[in-house]
mmCIF file with all atom_site columns, C-alpha atoms in Angstrom:
data_model
loop_
_atom_site.group_PDB
_atom_site.id
_atom_site.type_symbol
_atom_site.label_atom_id
_atom_site.label_alt_id
_atom_site.label_comp_id
_atom_site.label_asym_id
_atom_site.label_entity_id
_atom_site.label_seq_id
_atom_site.pdbx_PDB_ins_code
_atom_site.Cartn_x
_atom_site.Cartn_y
_atom_site.Cartn_z
_atom_site.occupancy
_atom_site.B_iso_or_equiv
_atom_site.pdbx_formal_charge
_atom_site.auth_seq_id
_atom_site.auth_comp_id
_atom_site.auth_asym_id
_atom_site.auth_atom_id
_atom_site.pdbx_PDB_model_num
ATOM 1   C CA . SER Y 1 1   ? -33.198 5.191   -93.170  1.00 0.00 ? 1   SER Y CA 1
ATOM 2   C CA . ASP Y 1 2   ? -34.845 3.935   -90.039  1.00 0.00 ? 2   ASP Y CA 1
ATOM 3   C CA . GLN Y 1 3   ? -36.020 7.485   -89.345  1.00 0.00 ? 3   GLN Y CA 1
ATOM 4   C CA . LEU Y 1 4   ? -37.901 7.481   -92.663  1.00 0.00 ? 4   LEU Y CA 1
ATOM 5   C CA . ALA Y 1 5   ? -39.428 4.114   -91.765  1.00 0.00 ? 5   ALA Y CA 1
ATOM 6   C CA . ALA Y 1 6   ? -40.565 5.561   -88.431  1.00 0.00 ? 6   ALA Y CA 1
ATOM 7   C CA . ALA Y 1 7   ? -42.119 8.546   -90.233  1.00 0.00 ? 7   ALA Y CA 1
ATOM 8   C CA . ALA Y 1 8   ? -43.939 6.197   -92.626  1.00 0.00 ? 8   ALA Y CA 1
ATOM 9   C CA . ALA Y 1 9   ? -45.180 4.082   -89.685  1.00 0.00 ? 9   ALA Y CA 1
ATOM 10  C CA . TYR Y 1 10  ? -46.469 7.222   -87.987  1.00 0.00 ? 10  TYR Y CA 1
ATOM 11  C CA . ARG Y 1 11  ? -48.293 8.368   -91.137  1.00 0.00 ? 11  ARG Y CA 1
ATOM 12  C CA . GLY Y 1 12  ? -49.801 4.891   -91.524  1.00 0.00 ? 12  GLY Y CA 1
ATOM 13  C CA . TRP Y 1 13  ? -50.929 4.943   -87.898  1.00 0.00 ? 13  TRP Y CA 1
ATOM 14  C CA . CYS Y 1 14  ? -52.616 8.328   -88.438  1.00 0.00 ? 14  CYS Y CA 1
ATOM 15  C CA . ASP Y 1 15  ? -54.486 6.928   -91.447  1.00 0.00 ? 15  ASP Y CA 1
ATOM 16  C CA . ALA Y 1 16  ? -55.456 3.747   -89.583  1.00 0.00 ? 16  ALA Y CA 1
ATOM 17  C CA . ARG Y 1 17  ? -56.666 5.728   -86.572  1.00 0.00 ? 17  ARG Y CA 1
ATOM 18  C CA . ALA Y 1 18  ? -58.790 7.964   -88.803  1.00 0.00 ? 18  ALA Y CA 1
ATOM 19  C CA . ALA Y 1 19  ? -60.332 4.809   -90.291  1.00 0.00 ? 19  ALA Y CA 1
ATOM 20  C CA . GLY Y 1 20  ? -60.958 3.335   -86.816  1.00 0.00 ? 20  GLY Y CA 1
ATOM 21  C CA . LYS Y 1 21  ? -58.327 0.591   -87.293  1.00 0.00 ? 21  LYS Y CA 1
ATOM 22  C CA . GLU Y 1 22  ? -55.606 1.821   -84.919  1.00 0.00 ? 22  GLU Y CA 1
ATOM 23  C CA . ARG Y 1 23  ? -55.402 -1.330  -82.811  1.00 0.00 ? 23  ARG Y CA 1
ATOM 24  C CA . GLY Y 1 24  ? -55.091 -3.702  -85.773  1.00 0.00 ? 24  GLY Y CA 1
ATOM 25  C CA . TYR Y 1 25  ? -52.481 -1.499  -87.429  1.00 0.00 ? 25  TYR Y CA 1
ATOM 26  C CA . CYS Y 1 26  ? -50.365 -1.372  -84.286  1.00 0.00 ? 26  CYS Y CA 1
ATOM 27  C CA . GLU Y 1 27  ? -50.650 -5.100  -83.556  1.00 0.00 ? 27  GLU Y CA 1
ATOM 28  C CA . ALA Y 1 28  ? -49.749 -6.099  -87.114  1.00 0.00 ? 28  ALA Y CA 1
ATOM 29  C CA . ARG Y 1 29  ? -46.617 -3.925  -87.018  1.00 0.00 ? 29  ARG Y CA 1
ATOM 30  C CA . TYR Y 1 30  ? -45.655 -4.375  -83.357  1.00 0.00 ? 30  TYR Y CA 1
ATOM 31  C CA . LEU Y 1 31  ? -46.118 -0.663  -82.683  1.00 0.00 ? 31  LEU Y CA 1
ATOM 32  C CA . ASN Y 1 32  ? -46.945 0.913   -79.330  1.00 0.00 ? 32  ASN Y CA 1
ATOM 33  C CA . ALA Y 1 33  ? -50.093 3.033   -79.692  1.00 0.00 ? 33  ALA Y CA 1
ATOM 34  C CA . ARG Y 1 34  ? -49.336 5.007   -76.512  1.00 0.00 ? 34  ARG Y CA 1
ATOM 35  C CA . ALA Y 1 35  ? -45.866 5.912   -77.827  1.00 0.00 ? 35  ALA Y CA 1
ATOM 36  C CA . LEU Y 1 36  ? -47.424 7.029   -81.126  1.00 0.00 ? 36  LEU Y CA 1
ATOM 37  C CA . ARG Y 1 37  ? -49.940 9.208   -79.263  1.00 0.00 ? 37  ARG Y CA 1
ATOM 38  C CA . ASP Y 1 38  ? -47.055 10.709  -77.245  1.00 0.00 ? 38  ASP Y CA 1
ATOM 39  C CA . LEU Y 1 39  ? -45.219 11.355  -80.501  1.00 0.00 ? 39  LEU Y CA 1
ATOM 40  C CA . GLU Y 1 40  ? -48.314 13.045  -81.887  1.00 0.00 ? 40  GLU Y CA 1
ATOM 41  C CA . ALA Y 1 41  ? -48.515 15.305  -78.807  1.00 0.00 ? 41  ALA Y CA 1
ATOM 42  C CA . ALA Y 1 42  ? -44.814 16.219  -79.104  1.00 0.00 ? 42  ALA Y CA 1
ATOM 43  C CA . ARG Y 1 43  ? -45.282 16.890  -82.807  1.00 0.00 ? 43  ARG Y CA 1
ATOM 44  C CA . GLY Y 1 44  ? -48.208 19.193  -82.045  1.00 0.00 ? 44  GLY Y CA 1
ATOM 45  C CA . GLU Y 1 45  ? -46.155 21.062  -79.454  1.00 0.00 ? 45  GLU Y CA 1
ATOM 46  C CA . LEU Y 1 46  ? -43.279 21.479  -81.920  1.00 0.00 ? 46  LEU Y CA 1
ATOM 47  C CA . LEU Y 1 47  ? -45.742 22.733  -84.531  1.00 0.00 ? 47  LEU Y CA 1
ATOM 48  C CA . ARG Y 1 48  ? -47.061 25.340  -82.098  1.00 0.00 ? 48  ARG Y CA 1
ATOM 49  C CA . HIS Y 1 49  ? -43.493 26.506  -81.352  1.00 0.00 ? 49  HIS Y CA 1
ATOM 50  C CA . LEU Y 1 50  ? -42.699 26.719  -85.073  1.00 0.00 ? 50  LEU Y CA 1
ATOM 51  C CA . ALA Y 1 51  ? -45.906 28.705  -85.644  1.00 0.00 ? 51  ALA Y CA 1
ATOM 52  C CA . SER Y 1 52  ? -45.128 31.115  -82.791  1.00 0.00 ? 52  SER Y CA 1
ATOM 53  C CA . ALA Y 1 53  ? -41.692 31.697  -84.382  1.00 0.00 ? 53  ALA Y CA 1
ATOM 54  C CA . ARG Y 1 54  ? -43.484 32.185  -87.738  1.00 0.00 ? 54  ARG Y CA 1
ATOM 55  C CA . PHE Y 1 55  ? -41.649 29.331  -89.465  1.00 0.00 ? 55  PHE Y CA 1
ATOM 56  C CA . VAL Y 1 56  ? -44.976 27.761  -90.474  1.00 0.00 ? 56  VAL Y CA 1
ATOM 57  C CA . LYS Y 1 57  ? -48.566 28.944  -90.703  1.00 0.00 ? 57  LYS Y CA 1
ATOM 58  C CA . THR Y 1 58  ? -50.660 28.797  -87.561  1.00 0.00 ? 58  THR Y CA 1
ATOM 59  C CA . PRO Y 1 59  ? -52.018 25.234  -87.316  1.00 0.00 ? 59  PRO Y CA 1
ATOM 60  C CA . THR Y 1 60  ? -55.691 24.659  -87.994  1.00 0.00 ? 60  THR Y CA 1
ATOM 61  C CA . ALA Y 1 61  ? -57.918 21.664  -87.425  1.00 0.00 ? 61  ALA Y CA 1
ATOM 62  C CA . GLU Y 1 62  ? -56.300 20.166  -90.533  1.00 0.00 ? 62  GLU Y CA 1
ATOM 63  C CA . GLY Y 1 63  ? -53.005 19.844  -88.643  1.00 0.00 ? 63  GLY Y CA 1
ATOM 64  C CA . ILE Y 1 64  ? -49.447 19.987  -89.912  1.00 0.00 ? 64  ILE Y CA 1
ATOM 65  C CA . ALA Y 1 65  ? -50.256 19.351  -93.581  1.00 0.00 ? 65  ALA Y CA 1
ATOM 66  C CA . GLU Y 1 66  ? -52.164 22.654  -93.606  1.00 0.00 ? 66  GLU Y CA 1
ATOM 67  C CA . ALA Y 1 67  ? -49.404 24.470  -91.721  1.00 0.00 ? 67  ALA Y CA 1
ATOM 68  C CA . SER Y 1 68  ? -46.504 23.617  -94.015  1.00 0.00 ? 68  SER Y CA 1
ATOM 69  C CA . THR Y 1 69  ? -46.376 23.048  -97.754  1.00 0.00 ? 69  THR Y CA 1
ATOM 70  C CA . PHE Y 1 70  ? -43.357 20.754  -97.181  1.00 0.00 ? 70  PHE Y CA 1
ATOM 71  C CA . ALA Y 1 71  ? -44.995 18.481  -94.569  1.00 0.00 ? 71  ALA Y CA 1
ATOM 72  C CA . GLY Y 1 72  ? -45.118 15.402  -96.821  1.00 0.00 ? 72  GLY Y CA 1
ATOM 73  C CA . ASP Y 1 73  ? -41.915 15.992  -98.785  1.00 0.00 ? 73  ASP Y CA 1
ATOM 74  C CA . ASP Y 1 74  ? -39.782 12.857  -98.249  1.00 0.00 ? 74  ASP Y CA 1
ATOM 75  C CA . ALA Y 1 75  ? -36.928 14.216  -100.377 1.00 0.00 ? 75  ALA Y CA 1
ATOM 76  C CA . LEU Y 1 76  ? -36.682 17.244  -98.100  1.00 0.00 ? 76  LEU Y CA 1
ATOM 77  C CA . LEU Y 1 77  ? -36.797 14.967  -95.044  1.00 0.00 ? 77  LEU Y CA 1
ATOM 78  C CA . ARG Y 1 78  ? -33.920 12.892  -96.487  1.00 0.00 ? 78  ARG Y CA 1
ATOM 79  C CA . GLY Y 1 79  ? -31.880 16.065  -96.961  1.00 0.00 ? 79  GLY Y CA 1
ATOM 80  C CA . VAL Y 1 80  ? -32.607 17.296  -93.439  1.00 0.00 ? 80  VAL Y CA 1
ATOM 81  C CA . LEU Y 1 81  ? -31.642 13.914  -91.965  1.00 0.00 ? 81  LEU Y CA 1
ATOM 82  C CA . CYS Y 1 82  ? -28.414 13.867  -93.942  1.00 0.00 ? 82  CYS Y CA 1
ATOM 83  C CA . ALA Y 1 83  ? -27.511 17.376  -92.804  1.00 0.00 ? 83  ALA Y CA 1
ATOM 84  C CA . ALA Y 1 84  ? -28.497 16.685  -89.192  1.00 0.00 ? 84  ALA Y CA 1
ATOM 85  C CA . LEU Y 1 85  ? -26.530 13.455  -88.933  1.00 0.00 ? 85  LEU Y CA 1
ATOM 86  C CA . TYR Y 1 86  ? -23.441 14.618  -90.868  1.00 0.00 ? 86  TYR Y CA 1
ATOM 87  C CA . PRO Y 1 87  ? -20.638 13.455  -90.601  1.00 0.00 ? 87  PRO Y CA 1
ATOM 88  C CA . ASN Y 1 88  ? -22.291 10.108  -89.814  1.00 0.00 ? 88  ASN Y CA 1
ATOM 89  C CA . VAL Y 1 89  ? -22.370 9.024   -93.448  1.00 0.00 ? 89  VAL Y CA 1
ATOM 90  C CA . ALA Y 1 90  ? -21.268 5.618   -94.784  1.00 0.00 ? 90  ALA Y CA 1
ATOM 91  C CA . ALA Y 1 91  ? -20.894 4.403   -98.376  1.00 0.00 ? 91  ALA Y CA 1
ATOM 92  C CA . ALA Y 1 92  ? -22.035 0.950   -99.510  1.00 0.00 ? 92  ALA Y CA 1
ATOM 93  C CA . THR Y 1 93  ? -20.408 -1.272  -102.113 1.00 0.00 ? 93  THR Y CA 1
ATOM 94  C CA . ARG Y 1 94  ? -22.982 -3.451  -103.786 1.00 0.00 ? 94  ARG Y CA 1
ATOM 95  C CA . THR Y 1 95  ? -22.386 -7.161  -104.310 1.00 0.00 ? 95  THR Y CA 1
ATOM 96  C CA . ALA Y 1 96  ? -23.696 -8.436  -107.635 1.00 0.00 ? 96  ALA Y CA 1
ATOM 97  C CA . PRO Y 1 97  ? -26.853 -10.563 -107.218 1.00 0.00 ? 97  PRO Y CA 1
ATOM 98  C CA . GLY Y 1 98  ? -26.094 -14.265 -107.569 1.00 0.00 ? 98  GLY Y CA 1
ATOM 99  C CA . SER Y 1 99  ? -22.398 -13.849 -106.797 1.00 0.00 ? 99  SER Y CA 1
ATOM 100 C CA . ARG Y 1 100 ? -20.748 -16.078 -104.213 1.00 0.00 ? 100 ARG Y CA 1
ATOM 101 C CA . ALA Y 1 101 ? -20.246 -13.090 -101.911 1.00 0.00 ? 101 ALA Y CA 1
ATOM 102 C CA . ALA Y 1 102 ? -23.952 -12.205 -102.078 1.00 0.00 ? 102 ALA Y CA 1
ATOM 103 C CA . GLN Y 1 103 ? -24.870 -15.808 -101.175 1.00 0.00 ? 103 GLN Y CA 1
ATOM 104 C CA . ARG Y 1 104 ? -22.510 -15.887 -98.156  1.00 0.00 ? 104 ARG Y CA 1
ATOM 105 C CA . THR Y 1 105 ? -23.809 -12.807 -96.389  1.00 0.00 ? 105 THR Y CA 1
ATOM 106 C CA . PRO Y 1 106 ? -27.120 -10.929 -96.371  1.00 0.00 ? 106 PRO Y CA 1
ATOM 107 C CA . TYR Y 1 107 ? -25.293 -7.668  -95.712  1.00 0.00 ? 107 TYR Y CA 1
ATOM 108 C CA . GLU Y 1 108 ? -23.808 -5.112  -98.034  1.00 0.00 ? 108 GLU Y CA 1
ATOM 109 C CA . LYS Y 1 109 ? -20.181 -4.161  -97.597  1.00 0.00 ? 109 LYS Y CA 1
ATOM 110 C CA . VAL Y 1 110 ? -20.329 -0.707  -96.054  1.00 0.00 ? 110 VAL Y CA 1
ATOM 111 C CA . THR Y 1 111 ? -17.282 1.500   -95.643  1.00 0.00 ? 111 THR Y CA 1
ATOM 112 C CA . LEU Y 1 112 ? -17.121 4.022   -92.850  1.00 0.00 ? 112 LEU Y CA 1
ATOM 113 C CA . PRO Y 1 113 ? -14.564 6.682   -93.858  1.00 0.00 ? 113 PRO Y CA 1
ATOM 114 C CA . GLY Y 1 114 ? -12.151 7.329   -90.989  1.00 0.00 ? 114 GLY Y CA 1
ATOM 115 C CA . GLY Y 1 115 ? -14.004 4.798   -88.830  1.00 0.00 ? 115 GLY Y CA 1
ATOM 116 C CA . HIS Y 1 116 ? -11.020 2.618   -87.996  1.00 0.00 ? 116 HIS Y CA 1
ATOM 117 C CA . ARG Y 1 117 ? -9.087  3.259   -84.791  1.00 0.00 ? 117 ARG Y CA 1
ATOM 118 C CA . SER Y 1 118 ? -6.014  4.067   -86.899  1.00 0.00 ? 118 SER Y CA 1
ATOM 119 C CA . GLY Y 1 119 ? -7.966  6.777   -88.710  1.00 0.00 ? 119 GLY Y CA 1
ATOM 120 C CA . GLY Y 1 120 ? -8.359  4.704   -91.870  1.00 0.00 ? 120 GLY Y CA 1
ATOM 121 C CA . ASP Y 1 121 ? -11.584 3.384   -93.327  1.00 0.00 ? 121 ASP Y CA 1
ATOM 122 C CA . ALA Y 1 122 ? -13.458 0.651   -91.471  1.00 0.00 ? 122 ALA Y CA 1
ATOM 123 C CA . GLN Y 1 123 ? -15.790 -2.029  -92.775  1.00 0.00 ? 123 GLN Y CA 1
ATOM 124 C CA . VAL Y 1 124 ? -19.138 -2.012  -90.993  1.00 0.00 ? 124 VAL Y CA 1
ATOM 125 C CA . TRP Y 1 125 ? -22.466 -3.767  -91.512  1.00 0.00 ? 125 TRP Y CA 1
ATOM 126 C CA . ILE Y 1 126 ? -26.035 -2.564  -91.523  1.00 0.00 ? 126 ILE Y CA 1
ATOM 127 C CA . HIS Y 1 127 ? -27.739 -3.947  -88.405  1.00 0.00 ? 127 HIS Y CA 1
ATOM 128 C CA . PRO Y 1 128 ? -30.048 -6.860  -89.317  1.00 0.00 ? 128 PRO Y CA 1
ATOM 129 C CA . SER Y 1 129 ? -33.014 -5.242  -87.522  1.00 0.00 ? 129 SER Y CA 1
ATOM 130 C CA . SER Y 1 130 ? -32.650 -2.045  -89.567  1.00 0.00 ? 130 SER Y CA 1
ATOM 131 C CA . ILE Y 1 131 ? -34.928 -1.443  -92.526  1.00 0.00 ? 131 ILE Y CA 1
ATOM 132 C CA . ASN Y 1 132 ? -31.696 -0.738  -94.399  1.00 0.00 ? 132 ASN Y CA 1
ATOM 133 C CA . ALA Y 1 133 ? -30.619 -4.382  -94.011  1.00 0.00 ? 133 ALA Y CA 1
ATOM 134 C CA . ARG Y 1 134 ? -32.491 -5.073  -97.256  1.00 0.00 ? 134 ARG Y CA 1
ATOM 135 C CA . PRO Y 1 135 ? -30.022 -3.793  -99.891  1.00 0.00 ? 135 PRO Y CA 1
ATOM 136 C CA . GLU Y 1 136 ? -32.657 -3.658  -102.623 1.00 0.00 ? 136 GLU Y CA 1
ATOM 137 C CA . ARG Y 1 137 ? -34.239 -0.768  -100.710 1.00 0.00 ? 137 ARG Y CA 1
ATOM 138 C CA . ALA Y 1 138 ? -31.144 1.450   -100.883 1.00 0.00 ? 138 ALA Y CA 1
ATOM 139 C CA . GLU Y 1 139 ? -31.309 4.057   -103.605 1.00 0.00 ? 139 GLU Y CA 1
ATOM 140 C CA . SER Y 1 140 ? -28.005 5.926   -103.481 1.00 0.00 ? 140 SER Y CA 1
ATOM 141 C CA . GLY Y 1 141 ? -25.663 3.537   -101.669 1.00 0.00 ? 141 GLY Y CA 1
ATOM 142 C CA . LEU Y 1 142 ? -25.134 6.156   -98.966  1.00 0.00 ? 142 LEU Y CA 1
ATOM 143 C CA . TYR Y 1 143 ? -26.361 5.696   -95.423  1.00 0.00 ? 143 TYR Y CA 1
ATOM 144 C CA . VAL Y 1 144 ? -26.699 8.206   -92.624  1.00 0.00 ? 144 VAL Y CA 1
ATOM 145 C CA . TYR Y 1 145 ? -26.754 6.736   -89.139  1.00 0.00 ? 145 TYR Y CA 1
ATOM 146 C CA . LEU Y 1 146 ? -27.334 7.860   -85.590  1.00 0.00 ? 146 LEU Y CA 1
ATOM 147 C CA . ASP Y 1 147 ? -25.413 5.191   -83.670  1.00 0.00 ? 147 ASP Y CA 1
ATOM 148 C CA . LYS Y 1 148 ? -22.771 2.531   -84.173  1.00 0.00 ? 148 LYS Y CA 1
ATOM 149 C CA . VAL Y 1 149 ? -23.197 -0.687  -82.190  1.00 0.00 ? 149 VAL Y CA 1
ATOM 150 C CA . GLU Y 1 150 ? -20.404 -3.212  -81.724  1.00 0.00 ? 150 GLU Y CA 1
ATOM 151 C CA . THR Y 1 151 ? -21.412 -6.779  -80.878  1.00 0.00 ? 151 THR Y CA 1
ATOM 152 C CA . SER Y 1 152 ? -20.003 -9.575  -83.016  1.00 0.00 ? 152 SER Y CA 1
ATOM 153 C CA . ARG Y 1 153 ? -19.349 -6.911  -85.701  1.00 0.00 ? 153 ARG Y CA 1
ATOM 154 C CA . LEU Y 1 154 ? -19.546 -3.147  -85.959  1.00 0.00 ? 154 LEU Y CA 1
ATOM 155 C CA . PHE Y 1 155 ? -23.108 -2.337  -87.014  1.00 0.00 ? 155 PHE Y CA 1
ATOM 156 C CA . LEU Y 1 156 ? -24.782 0.875   -88.126  1.00 0.00 ? 156 LEU Y CA 1
#
């Protein structure tokens, strides 16, 4: 999901900053360093709240990785995102590579259960700016989404 891509970008930024390459990393990926620093501050504040509630160990100089054994667990993050965004789940139907349908459109056919105004299923598309717009990246064929956007089509 795009949230996982944002988490990966943040982790990459942390690594680049530690190596003294923050500016180059941000410029190459069109990221806002100030926004990432704000995110880091908010993350630290959340960590302190979690520690005061005894959900994680008290943070040390090592940061969040020291505080929680699950800090880098992407499978757990996927599960949390799915639970948090439920019922915003859509199922994709793959088009066989090389088929005429796959050549006509870069998008997967995605069905949004109950998404039609009549209460039936609706066909939607993954927004072209989403990291999920590259079907080869999808593992399960299920997508969780935060927002639907209707322009020329209904996009997730």
